[in-house]
Amino acid sequence: MTASETGKKKRAPRNRTIDLNEQDLSKFRSRLMTVPEIRDAVSITDKTICGDLFQVLEKLPERSFDLIFADPPYNLTKEFGVESFRQTSLEDYEKWLDSWLSKIRKSLKETASVYICGDWRSASAIQRVGMRYFTLRSRITWEREKGRGARKNWKNAAEDIWFFTVSDEYVFNLEDVKTKRKVIAPYTENGEPKDWQENTDGKFRMTHPSNVWTDITVPFWSMPENTDHPTQKPEKLLAKIILASTNEKDLIFDPFAGSGTTAVVARKLGRRFTAVEVDEHYCLLAEKRLAMAEEDGSIQGFSDGVFYERNTAPTRAK
Ligand SMILES: C[S@@+](CC[C@H](N)C(=O)[O-])C[C@H]1O[C@@H](n2cnc3c(N)ncnc32)[C@H](O)[C@@H]1O
């Protein structure tokens, strides 16, 4: 089934997967930007560019972006709507990564951060290419609880998100991404709580966020952010990255936007975005999600400035 046919699927009553109807197609098509329309940073701000990244790269303005979140096709054979990606050798995947990352460099501000997603197989390629242009800061391991079991191997249930910066001067808003954890052993000192607080939810501590993320689920059918995109990233994951590595009004670039998660979270958190996606159906889903974000700014698993240990029910942020 191609992406453009997914809107015709019959859904179970509690299934909240976002679909496109006939009205959506005409409404959201008019909001998409095409490659010839790209002029300067203003022209591409808060836009979904429907086109091939390699054509877009030729026209990107210099020193404009504060953050790049790149979730490229992994080195696996996979269908993305009308596009498909063929698994290749690690060497060729590395060359492909280099072919776009090298061109993005000039469009970044000196204070920018770069996040690149990948799986364990392509880890060495991503690290090498990233370090060619940027300073490596960390590799986040995201434990996704979904994964196919294997008879003679460990089930792969993790993805990497590599964190680089352009220079030593970069944004990291630690206080905005601390994790709220239940206190198991509530130590006291002179009768006072030691590093913990108490409210109606119980005893908790705000801890430094580590590079192992176990508190984020893959979007699934009963979640309001879910679409039919085969590799959609969770909004909560983008919220952590965007809050940590940007300030309000900063401009975020997503070169492989898919269903538009980066753009949607940027909007919900008062940042700006430029998103590029080659498949029109996914661009339209992104636009629909952006319109929905105007009505409901909530992010599942994050509310009142707090990331919860598990997905919590969405609360309205507006
Ligand atoms: C891993 S998915 C990104 C998913 C996205 N993070 C989300 O949350 O929905 C990669 C996307 O890159 C798109 N893509 C692949 N090659 C592209 C190219 N040359 N230009 C623009 N988009 C491309 C695919 O269509 C696919 O939707």
Short mmCIF file of N, CA and C in Angstrom, two decimals, residues 116-212:
data_model
loop_
_atom_site.label_atom_id
_atom_site.label_comp_id
_atom_site.label_asym_id
_atom_site.label_seq_id
_atom_site.Cartn_x
_atom_site.Cartn_y
_atom_site.Cartn_z
N ILE A 116 21.57 13.47 14.88
CA ILE A 116 21.39 12.54 13.75
C ILE A 116 20.95 11.18 14.31
N CYS A 117 19.86 10.66 13.78
CA CYS A 117 19.33 9.38 14.25
C CYS A 117 19.91 8.23 13.42
N GLY A 118 20.00 7.07 14.06
CA GLY A 118 20.48 5.89 13.33
C GLY A 118 20.32 4.64 14.17
N ASP A 119 20.64 3.49 13.57
CA ASP A 119 20.59 2.24 14.33
C ASP A 119 22.02 1.76 14.57
N TRP A 120 22.16 0.64 15.31
CA TRP A 120 23.51 0.21 15.72
C TRP A 120 24.39 -0.16 14.51
N ARG A 121 23.73 -0.65 13.43
CA ARG A 121 24.54 -1.07 12.28
C ARG A 121 25.29 0.10 11.63
N SER A 122 24.64 1.27 11.62
CA SER A 122 25.26 2.41 10.93
C SER A 122 25.97 3.36 11.90
N ALA A 123 26.11 2.94 13.17
CA ALA A 123 26.68 3.82 14.19
C ALA A 123 28.06 4.35 13.78
N SER A 124 28.93 3.47 13.30
CA SER A 124 30.30 3.92 12.99
C SER A 124 30.30 4.92 11.84
N ALA A 125 29.41 4.70 10.86
CA ALA A 125 29.35 5.63 9.71
C ALA A 125 28.88 7.01 10.17
N ILE A 126 27.85 7.04 11.01
CA ILE A 126 27.32 8.33 11.47
C ILE A 126 28.37 9.05 12.30
N GLN A 127 29.04 8.30 13.18
CA GLN A 127 30.06 8.94 14.03
C GLN A 127 31.18 9.54 13.17
N ARG A 128 31.66 8.76 12.20
CA ARG A 128 32.78 9.26 11.38
C ARG A 128 32.38 10.50 10.58
N VAL A 129 31.22 10.43 9.93
CA VAL A 129 30.81 11.57 9.10
C VAL A 129 30.53 12.79 9.99
N GLY A 130 29.83 12.57 11.08
CA GLY A 130 29.51 13.69 11.96
C GLY A 130 30.77 14.38 12.46
N MET A 131 31.77 13.57 12.86
CA MET A 131 33.00 14.15 13.41
C MET A 131 33.86 14.84 12.36
N ARG A 132 33.58 14.57 11.09
CA ARG A 132 34.29 15.27 10.01
C ARG A 132 33.95 16.76 10.03
N TYR A 133 32.73 17.09 10.45
CA TYR A 133 32.26 18.48 10.34
C TYR A 133 31.95 19.14 11.68
N PHE A 134 31.73 18.32 12.72
CA PHE A 134 31.23 18.85 13.99
C PHE A 134 31.98 18.24 15.18
N THR A 135 31.68 18.79 16.36
CA THR A 135 32.23 18.23 17.60
C THR A 135 31.21 17.26 18.20
N LEU A 136 31.66 16.05 18.45
CA LEU A 136 30.76 15.05 19.03
C LEU A 136 30.59 15.32 20.52
N ARG A 137 29.34 15.36 20.96
CA ARG A 137 29.05 15.62 22.39
C ARG A 137 28.54 14.38 23.11
N SER A 138 27.67 13.63 22.46
CA SER A 138 27.11 12.45 23.12
C SER A 138 26.38 11.58 22.11
N ARG A 139 26.08 10.37 22.54
CA ARG A 139 25.18 9.50 21.78
C ARG A 139 24.07 9.08 22.72
N ILE A 140 22.86 9.49 22.37
CA ILE A 140 21.70 9.11 23.19
C ILE A 140 21.22 7.74 22.72
N THR A 141 20.92 6.87 23.69
CA THR A 141 20.31 5.58 23.35
C THR A 141 18.85 5.64 23.75
N TRP A 142 18.01 5.50 22.75
CA TRP A 142 16.57 5.51 23.00
C TRP A 142 16.07 4.08 22.98
N GLU A 143 15.56 3.63 24.12
CA GLU A 143 15.00 2.27 24.18
C GLU A 143 13.56 2.32 23.69
N ARG A 144 13.35 1.74 22.53
CA ARG A 144 11.96 1.66 22.01
C ARG A 144 11.47 0.25 22.34
N GLU A 145 10.32 0.19 23.02
CA GLU A 145 9.91 -1.13 23.53
C GLU A 145 9.42 -2.04 22.43
N LYS A 146 9.15 -1.48 21.24
CA LYS A 146 8.77 -2.34 20.11
C LYS A 146 10.02 -2.90 19.46
N GLY A 147 9.93 -4.05 18.88
CA GLY A 147 11.08 -4.61 18.18
C GLY A 147 10.77 -6.05 17.85
N ARG A 148 11.34 -6.55 16.78
CA ARG A 148 11.04 -7.93 16.39
C ARG A 148 12.02 -8.88 17.07
N GLY A 149 11.49 -9.88 17.77
CA GLY A 149 12.35 -10.86 18.43
C GLY A 149 13.13 -11.68 17.41
N ALA A 150 14.33 -12.13 17.80
CA ALA A 150 15.14 -12.93 16.89
C ALA A 150 15.48 -14.25 17.57
N ARG A 151 15.58 -15.33 16.77
CA ARG A 151 15.87 -16.65 17.35
C ARG A 151 17.30 -16.76 17.82
N LYS A 152 18.22 -16.16 17.05
CA LYS A 152 19.63 -16.34 17.37
C LYS A 152 20.34 -15.00 17.53
N ASN A 153 19.62 -14.05 18.05
CA ASN A 153 20.25 -12.74 18.28
C ASN A 153 19.46 -12.02 19.36
N TRP A 154 20.01 -10.94 19.89
CA TRP A 154 19.31 -10.11 20.86
C TRP A 154 18.33 -9.25 20.10
N LYS A 155 17.12 -9.17 20.61
CA LYS A 155 16.13 -8.31 19.95
C LYS A 155 16.64 -6.88 19.92
N ASN A 156 16.56 -6.27 18.78
CA ASN A 156 17.03 -4.89 18.70
C ASN A 156 15.92 -3.95 19.17
N ALA A 157 16.13 -3.31 20.29
CA ALA A 157 15.09 -2.44 20.85
C ALA A 157 15.66 -1.06 21.16
N ALA A 158 16.73 -0.68 20.44
CA ALA A 158 17.33 0.63 20.72
C ALA A 158 17.64 1.37 19.44
N GLU A 159 17.59 2.68 19.52
CA GLU A 159 18.05 3.53 18.42
C GLU A 159 19.03 4.54 18.99
N ASP A 160 19.91 5.02 18.15
CA ASP A 160 20.87 6.04 18.56
C ASP A 160 20.42 7.41 18.08
N ILE A 161 20.72 8.41 18.88
CA ILE A 161 20.56 9.79 18.42
C ILE A 161 21.88 10.48 18.76
N TRP A 162 22.65 10.76 17.74
CA TRP A 162 23.98 11.35 17.94
C TRP A 162 23.85 12.85 18.10
N PHE A 163 24.60 13.38 19.06
CA PHE A 163 24.52 14.81 19.37
C PHE A 163 25.87 15.47 19.09
N PHE A 164 25.87 16.40 18.14
CA PHE A 164 27.08 17.15 17.77
C PHE A 164 26.80 18.65 17.93
N THR A 165 27.87 19.43 18.02
CA THR A 165 27.70 20.89 17.96
C THR A 165 28.70 21.44 16.96
N VAL A 166 28.39 22.63 16.43
CA VAL A 166 29.29 23.26 15.45
C VAL A 166 30.53 23.78 16.16
N SER A 167 30.34 24.35 17.35
CA SER A 167 31.49 24.92 18.09
C SER A 167 31.32 24.60 19.58
N ASP A 168 32.21 25.19 20.39
CA ASP A 168 32.10 24.95 21.84
C ASP A 168 31.06 25.86 22.49
N GLU A 169 30.55 26.80 21.69
CA GLU A 169 29.53 27.70 22.24
C GLU A 169 28.17 27.23 21.74
N TYR A 170 27.41 26.63 22.60
CA TYR A 170 26.11 26.09 22.17
C TYR A 170 25.11 26.13 23.31
N VAL A 171 23.83 26.04 22.95
CA VAL A 171 22.74 26.12 23.93
C VAL A 171 22.54 24.75 24.58
N PHE A 172 22.46 24.70 25.90
CA PHE A 172 21.98 23.47 26.55
C PHE A 172 21.19 23.87 27.79
N ASN A 173 19.87 23.87 27.65
CA ASN A 173 18.98 24.32 28.73
C ASN A 173 18.69 23.18 29.69
N LEU A 174 19.64 22.90 30.55
CA LEU A 174 19.54 21.76 31.46
C LEU A 174 18.26 21.76 32.28
N GLU A 175 17.92 22.92 32.83
CA GLU A 175 16.75 22.98 33.73
C GLU A 175 15.46 22.58 33.02
N ASP A 176 15.42 22.81 31.70
CA ASP A 176 14.18 22.54 30.94
C ASP A 176 13.99 21.05 30.63
N VAL A 177 15.02 20.25 30.85
CA VAL A 177 14.90 18.83 30.48
C VAL A 177 15.19 17.88 31.64
N LYS A 178 15.14 18.41 32.83
CA LYS A 178 15.33 17.52 33.98
C LYS A 178 14.16 16.53 34.06
N THR A 179 14.43 15.36 34.61
CA THR A 179 13.41 14.30 34.69
C THR A 179 12.88 14.21 36.11
N LYS A 180 11.55 14.08 36.20
CA LYS A 180 10.92 13.94 37.53
C LYS A 180 10.89 12.46 37.89
N ARG A 181 11.58 12.09 38.96
CA ARG A 181 11.63 10.67 39.35
C ARG A 181 11.10 10.48 40.77
N LYS A 182 10.38 9.37 40.95
CA LYS A 182 9.91 9.02 42.31
C LYS A 182 11.12 8.75 43.19
N VAL A 183 11.05 9.16 44.44
CA VAL A 183 12.15 8.89 45.36
C VAL A 183 11.88 7.57 46.07
N ILE A 184 12.81 6.64 45.94
CA ILE A 184 12.62 5.32 46.54
C ILE A 184 13.12 5.34 47.99
N ALA A 185 14.27 5.95 48.20
CA ALA A 185 14.81 6.05 49.56
C ALA A 185 14.87 7.54 49.94
N PRO A 186 13.84 8.03 50.63
CA PRO A 186 13.78 9.47 50.94
C PRO A 186 14.66 9.86 52.13
N TYR A 187 15.96 10.04 51.88
CA TYR A 187 16.88 10.40 52.96
C TYR A 187 16.58 11.80 53.47
N THR A 188 16.85 11.96 54.76
CA THR A 188 16.71 13.31 55.33
C THR A 188 18.02 13.71 56.00
N GLU A 189 18.21 15.00 56.12
CA GLU A 189 19.40 15.52 56.80
C GLU A 189 18.90 16.57 57.78
N ASN A 190 19.16 16.39 59.04
CA ASN A 190 18.63 17.28 60.09
C ASN A 190 17.11 17.42 59.96
N GLY A 191 16.46 16.33 59.59
CA GLY A 191 15.00 16.32 59.49
C GLY A 191 14.45 16.89 58.20
N GLU A 192 15.35 17.39 57.34
CA GLU A 192 14.90 18.01 56.08
C GLU A 192 15.14 17.05 54.91
N PRO A 193 14.28 17.06 53.88
CA PRO A 193 14.49 16.21 52.71
C PRO A 193 15.84 16.51 52.06
N LYS A 194 16.58 15.43 51.69
CA LYS A 194 17.87 15.63 51.03
C LYS A 194 17.66 15.47 49.52
N ASP A 195 17.68 16.56 48.78
CA ASP A 195 17.53 16.58 47.31
C ASP A 195 16.19 16.06 46.80
N TRP A 196 15.15 16.09 47.60
CA TRP A 196 13.85 15.70 47.07
C TRP A 196 12.77 16.63 47.57
N GLN A 197 11.62 16.56 46.89
CA GLN A 197 10.50 17.41 47.26
C GLN A 197 9.27 16.52 47.40
N GLU A 198 8.21 17.09 47.93
CA GLU A 198 6.97 16.32 48.06
C GLU A 198 5.80 17.19 47.65
N ASN A 199 4.90 16.61 46.87
CA ASN A 199 3.62 17.28 46.59
C ASN A 199 2.52 16.22 46.60
N THR A 200 1.35 16.54 46.04
CA THR A 200 0.22 15.60 46.12
C THR A 200 0.51 14.30 45.37
N ASP A 201 1.47 14.34 44.40
CA ASP A 201 1.84 13.11 43.66
C ASP A 201 2.79 12.22 44.47
N GLY A 202 3.31 12.72 45.57
CA GLY A 202 4.26 11.94 46.38
C GLY A 202 5.64 12.59 46.41
N LYS A 203 6.62 11.77 46.78
CA LYS A 203 8.00 12.28 46.91
C LYS A 203 8.71 12.12 45.58
N PHE A 204 9.35 13.18 45.14
CA PHE A 204 10.04 13.12 43.85
C PHE A 204 11.32 13.95 43.87
N ARG A 205 12.13 13.71 42.83
CA ARG A 205 13.41 14.42 42.68
C ARG A 205 13.54 14.84 41.23
N MET A 206 14.04 16.04 40.97
CA MET A 206 14.31 16.47 39.59
C MET A 206 15.76 16.10 39.29
N THR A 207 15.96 15.13 38.39
CA THR A 207 17.30 14.62 38.15
C THR A 207 17.87 15.07 36.81
N HIS A 208 19.18 15.05 36.73
CA HIS A 208 19.85 15.38 35.46
C HIS A 208 19.49 14.33 34.41
N PRO A 209 19.13 14.75 33.22
CA PRO A 209 18.73 13.77 32.20
C PRO A 209 19.95 13.03 31.65
N SER A 210 19.87 11.74 31.56
CA SER A 210 21.02 10.97 31.05
C SER A 210 20.87 10.74 29.55
N ASN A 211 21.88 10.09 28.97
CA ASN A 211 21.79 9.79 27.54
C ASN A 211 21.20 8.40 27.27
N VAL A 212 20.51 7.85 28.27
CA VAL A 212 19.73 6.63 28.04
C VAL A 212 18.27 6.99 28.29
#
